């Protein structure tokens, strides 16, 4: 087994990507490049906007800033390689590079999963007990929560990556994907391993725990909203939660859809497009989801644009 792992460590994987559609390589490259550019600008812009506007120095925007950072990092882990294999003939990635891409991608997905759960709890605290909101969500607690999500994401990802290192690939080095996605790596393996069981247990545990936190937070939140006496308060509460609910629905919906699909040859194309959604599209959408309904964010953007325009007179 040790000799097999040593041989596997020297392997170079071939990423097939969307090579079965050669006529779409250039259009896909242009589309993904545009989406990635918007994603980078949107997420880094959100971080800057939250940083420079004192009104946005609240627990909710503290977590939103880290969500934007996660989306920026996650899209940057996978999209550059996707763009590369769309325009070059040699679509390869080293064994070490593949494992590193998987580790960082997995860490960021799990971290974002729990970041969204923490943001649900933050919404609950803001709506259900607004007078004590800043006391309940103190800077120390916010720091502990965000550090905990990063640490847990890294620990889970490390465990899954270590189980992948137990796999042997023999003479099989073809990955039917544009990146080192878990099911694609396992499909390329020629050995039986407990890796799939480890990944299933960790994925199920994380999905259930994060979903239960979100569900519990929103059950209490909805009960509180229903009891609100004024229609204005009701609209404000729903407006506060709408963006986060949209982000949660899209993120968890795509993740569940992806892992409910059987890992078979007939579903490889679907898995690729589903992966594109949560690695490329979702990081682009989140800044728009959280900014379009937020007056403070829009006001900061307008102020920045006006400052830029008047600082360069014609």
PDB file of N, CA and C in Angstrom, residues 62-96:
ATOM      1  N   UNK A  62     -20.039  42.345   9.765  1.00  0.00           N
ATOM      2  CA  UNK A  62     -18.793  41.648  10.093  1.00  0.00           C
ATOM      3  C   UNK A  62     -18.792  40.266   9.439  1.00  0.00           C
ATOM      4  N   UNK A  63     -19.896  39.536   9.584  1.00  0.00           N
ATOM      5  CA  UNK A  63     -19.993  38.202   8.976  1.00  0.00           C
ATOM      6  C   UNK A  63     -20.130  38.289   7.454  1.00  0.00           C
ATOM      7  N   UNK A  64     -20.829  39.301   6.974  1.00  0.00           N
ATOM      8  CA  UNK A  64     -20.979  39.467   5.527  1.00  0.00           C
ATOM      9  C   UNK A  64     -19.629  39.761   4.869  1.00  0.00           C
ATOM     10  N   UNK A  65     -18.789  40.511   5.558  1.00  0.00           N
ATOM     11  CA  UNK A  65     -17.453  40.787   5.036  1.00  0.00           C
ATOM     12  C   UNK A  65     -16.645  39.496   4.901  1.00  0.00           C
ATOM     13  N   UNK A  66     -16.766  38.632   5.892  1.00  0.00           N
ATOM     14  CA  UNK A  66     -16.056  37.347   5.820  1.00  0.00           C
ATOM     15  C   UNK A  66     -16.686  36.418   4.789  1.00  0.00           C
ATOM     16  N   UNK A  67     -17.993  36.514   4.590  1.00  0.00           N
ATOM     17  CA  UNK A  67     -18.640  35.729   3.538  1.00  0.00           C
ATOM     18  C   UNK A  67     -18.105  36.151   2.170  1.00  0.00           C
ATOM     19  N   UNK A  68     -17.948  37.450   1.961  1.00  0.00           N
ATOM     20  CA  UNK A  68     -17.384  37.949   0.705  1.00  0.00           C
ATOM     21  C   UNK A  68     -15.947  37.477   0.527  1.00  0.00           C
ATOM     22  N   UNK A  69     -15.192  37.453   1.612  1.00  0.00           N
ATOM     23  CA  UNK A  69     -13.814  36.959   1.544  1.00  0.00           C
ATOM     24  C   UNK A  69     -13.795  35.476   1.166  1.00  0.00           C
ATOM     25  N   UNK A  70     -14.689  34.685   1.759  1.00  0.00           N
ATOM     26  CA  UNK A  70     -14.779  33.259   1.432  1.00  0.00           C
ATOM     27  C   UNK A  70     -15.139  33.055  -0.032  1.00  0.00           C
ATOM     28  N   UNK A  71     -16.114  33.826  -0.530  1.00  0.00           N
ATOM     29  CA  UNK A  71     -16.525  33.692  -1.930  1.00  0.00           C
ATOM     30  C   UNK A  71     -15.395  34.068  -2.883  1.00  0.00           C
ATOM     31  N   UNK A  72     -14.668  35.127  -2.536  1.00  0.00           N
ATOM     32  CA  UNK A  72     -13.528  35.529  -3.368  1.00  0.00           C
ATOM     33  C   UNK A  72     -12.475  34.415  -3.406  1.00  0.00           C
ATOM     34  N   UNK A  73     -12.149  33.875  -2.243  1.00  0.00           N
ATOM     35  CA  UNK A  73     -11.125  32.817  -2.174  1.00  0.00           C
ATOM     36  C   UNK A  73     -11.587  31.556  -2.895  1.00  0.00           C
ATOM     37  N   UNK A  74     -12.850  31.183  -2.690  1.00  0.00           N
ATOM     38  CA  UNK A  74     -13.332  29.935  -3.265  1.00  0.00           C
ATOM     39  C   UNK A  74     -13.344  29.991  -4.787  1.00  0.00           C
ATOM     40  N   UNK A  75     -13.847  31.092  -5.334  1.00  0.00           N
ATOM     41  CA  UNK A  75     -13.853  31.210  -6.798  1.00  0.00           C
ATOM     42  C   UNK A  75     -12.430  31.263  -7.341  1.00  0.00           C
ATOM     43  N   UNK A  76     -11.485  31.809  -6.562  1.00  0.00           N
ATOM     44  CA  UNK A  76     -10.093  31.906  -7.011  1.00  0.00           C
ATOM     45  C   UNK A  76      -9.348  30.581  -6.890  1.00  0.00           C
ATOM     46  N   UNK A  77      -9.855  29.653  -6.095  1.00  0.00           N
ATOM     47  CA  UNK A  77      -9.241  28.325  -5.997  1.00  0.00           C
ATOM     48  C   UNK A  77      -9.519  27.502  -7.249  1.00  0.00           C
ATOM     49  N   UNK A  78     -10.712  27.632  -7.805  1.00  0.00           N
ATOM     50  CA  UNK A  78     -11.138  26.755  -8.898  1.00  0.00           C
ATOM     51  C   UNK A  78     -11.188  27.421 -10.270  1.00  0.00           C
ATOM     52  N   UNK A  79     -11.630  28.676 -10.343  1.00  0.00           N
ATOM     53  CA  UNK A  79     -11.896  29.300 -11.644  1.00  0.00           C
ATOM     54  C   UNK A  79     -10.649  29.509 -12.494  1.00  0.00           C
ATOM     55  N   UNK A  80      -9.502  29.969 -11.951  1.00  0.00           N
ATOM     56  CA  UNK A  80      -8.324  30.135 -12.815  1.00  0.00           C
ATOM     57  C   UNK A  80      -7.918  28.850 -13.541  1.00  0.00           C
ATOM     58  N   UNK A  81      -7.994  27.714 -12.855  1.00  0.00           N
ATOM     59  CA  UNK A  81      -7.662  26.444 -13.513  1.00  0.00           C
ATOM     60  C   UNK A  81      -8.696  26.101 -14.571  1.00  0.00           C
ATOM     61  N   UNK A  82      -9.958  26.383 -14.290  1.00  0.00           N
ATOM     62  CA  UNK A  82     -11.020  26.169 -15.282  1.00  0.00           C
ATOM     63  C   UNK A  82     -10.754  27.004 -16.531  1.00  0.00           C
ATOM     64  N   UNK A  83     -10.407  28.255 -16.349  1.00  0.00           N
ATOM     65  CA  UNK A  83     -10.116  29.125 -17.493  1.00  0.00           C
ATOM     66  C   UNK A  83      -8.894  28.624 -18.263  1.00  0.00           C
ATOM     67  N   UNK A  84      -7.903  28.140 -17.532  1.00  0.00           N
ATOM     68  CA  UNK A  84      -6.678  27.648 -18.182  1.00  0.00           C
ATOM     69  C   UNK A  84      -6.953  26.457 -19.093  1.00  0.00           C
ATOM     70  N   UNK A  85      -7.702  25.460 -18.587  1.00  0.00           N
ATOM     71  CA  UNK A  85      -7.896  24.254 -19.391  1.00  0.00           C
ATOM     72  C   UNK A  85      -8.847  24.476 -20.564  1.00  0.00           C
ATOM     73  N   UNK A  86      -9.527  25.623 -20.577  1.00  0.00           N
ATOM     74  CA  UNK A  86     -10.388  25.946 -21.719  1.00  0.00           C
ATOM     75  C   UNK A  86      -9.600  26.505 -22.899  1.00  0.00           C
ATOM     76  N   UNK A  87      -8.361  26.970 -22.656  1.00  0.00           N
ATOM     77  CA  UNK A  87      -7.617  27.626 -23.735  1.00  0.00           C
ATOM     78  C   UNK A  87      -6.272  26.967 -24.046  1.00  0.00           C
ATOM     79  N   UNK A  88      -5.871  25.969 -23.239  1.00  0.00           N
ATOM     80  CA  UNK A  88      -4.599  25.286 -23.513  1.00  0.00           C
ATOM     81  C   UNK A  88      -4.868  23.846 -23.923  1.00  0.00           C
ATOM     82  N   UNK A  89      -3.903  23.268 -24.629  1.00  0.00           N
ATOM     83  CA  UNK A  89      -4.045  21.880 -25.066  1.00  0.00           C
ATOM     84  C   UNK A  89      -3.650  20.898 -23.970  1.00  0.00           C
ATOM     85  N   UNK A  90      -2.720  21.301 -23.107  1.00  0.00           N
ATOM     86  CA  UNK A  90      -2.256  20.428 -22.031  1.00  0.00           C
ATOM     87  C   UNK A  90      -3.065  20.718 -20.771  1.00  0.00           C
ATOM     88  N   UNK A  91      -4.047  19.884 -20.514  1.00  0.00           N
ATOM     89  CA  UNK A  91      -4.962  20.120 -19.386  1.00  0.00           C
ATOM     90  C   UNK A  91      -4.550  19.252 -18.200  1.00  0.00           C
ATOM     91  N   UNK A  92      -3.451  19.591 -17.568  1.00  0.00           N
ATOM     92  CA  UNK A  92      -2.920  18.735 -16.515  1.00  0.00           C
ATOM     93  C   UNK A  92      -2.827  19.482 -15.189  1.00  0.00           C
ATOM     94  N   UNK A  93      -2.773  18.690 -14.122  1.00  0.00           N
ATOM     95  CA  UNK A  93      -2.540  19.215 -12.771  1.00  0.00           C
ATOM     96  C   UNK A  93      -1.778  18.147 -11.999  1.00  0.00           C
ATOM     97  N   UNK A  94      -0.807  18.549 -11.229  1.00  0.00           N
ATOM     98  CA  UNK A  94      -0.008  17.587 -10.471  1.00  0.00           C
ATOM     99  C   UNK A  94      -0.821  16.980  -9.338  1.00  0.00           C
ATOM    100  N   UNK A  95      -0.343  15.862  -8.817  1.00  0.00           N
ATOM    101  CA  UNK A  95      -1.014  15.198  -7.692  1.00  0.00           C
ATOM    102  C   UNK A  95      -1.085  16.138  -6.485  1.00  0.00           C
ATOM    103  N   UNK A  96       0.045  16.778  -6.178  1.00  0.00           N
ATOM    104  CA  UNK A  96       0.086  17.703  -5.035  1.00  0.00           C
ATOM    105  C   UNK A  96      -0.844  18.887  -5.276  1.00  0.00           C
TER     106      UNK A  96
END
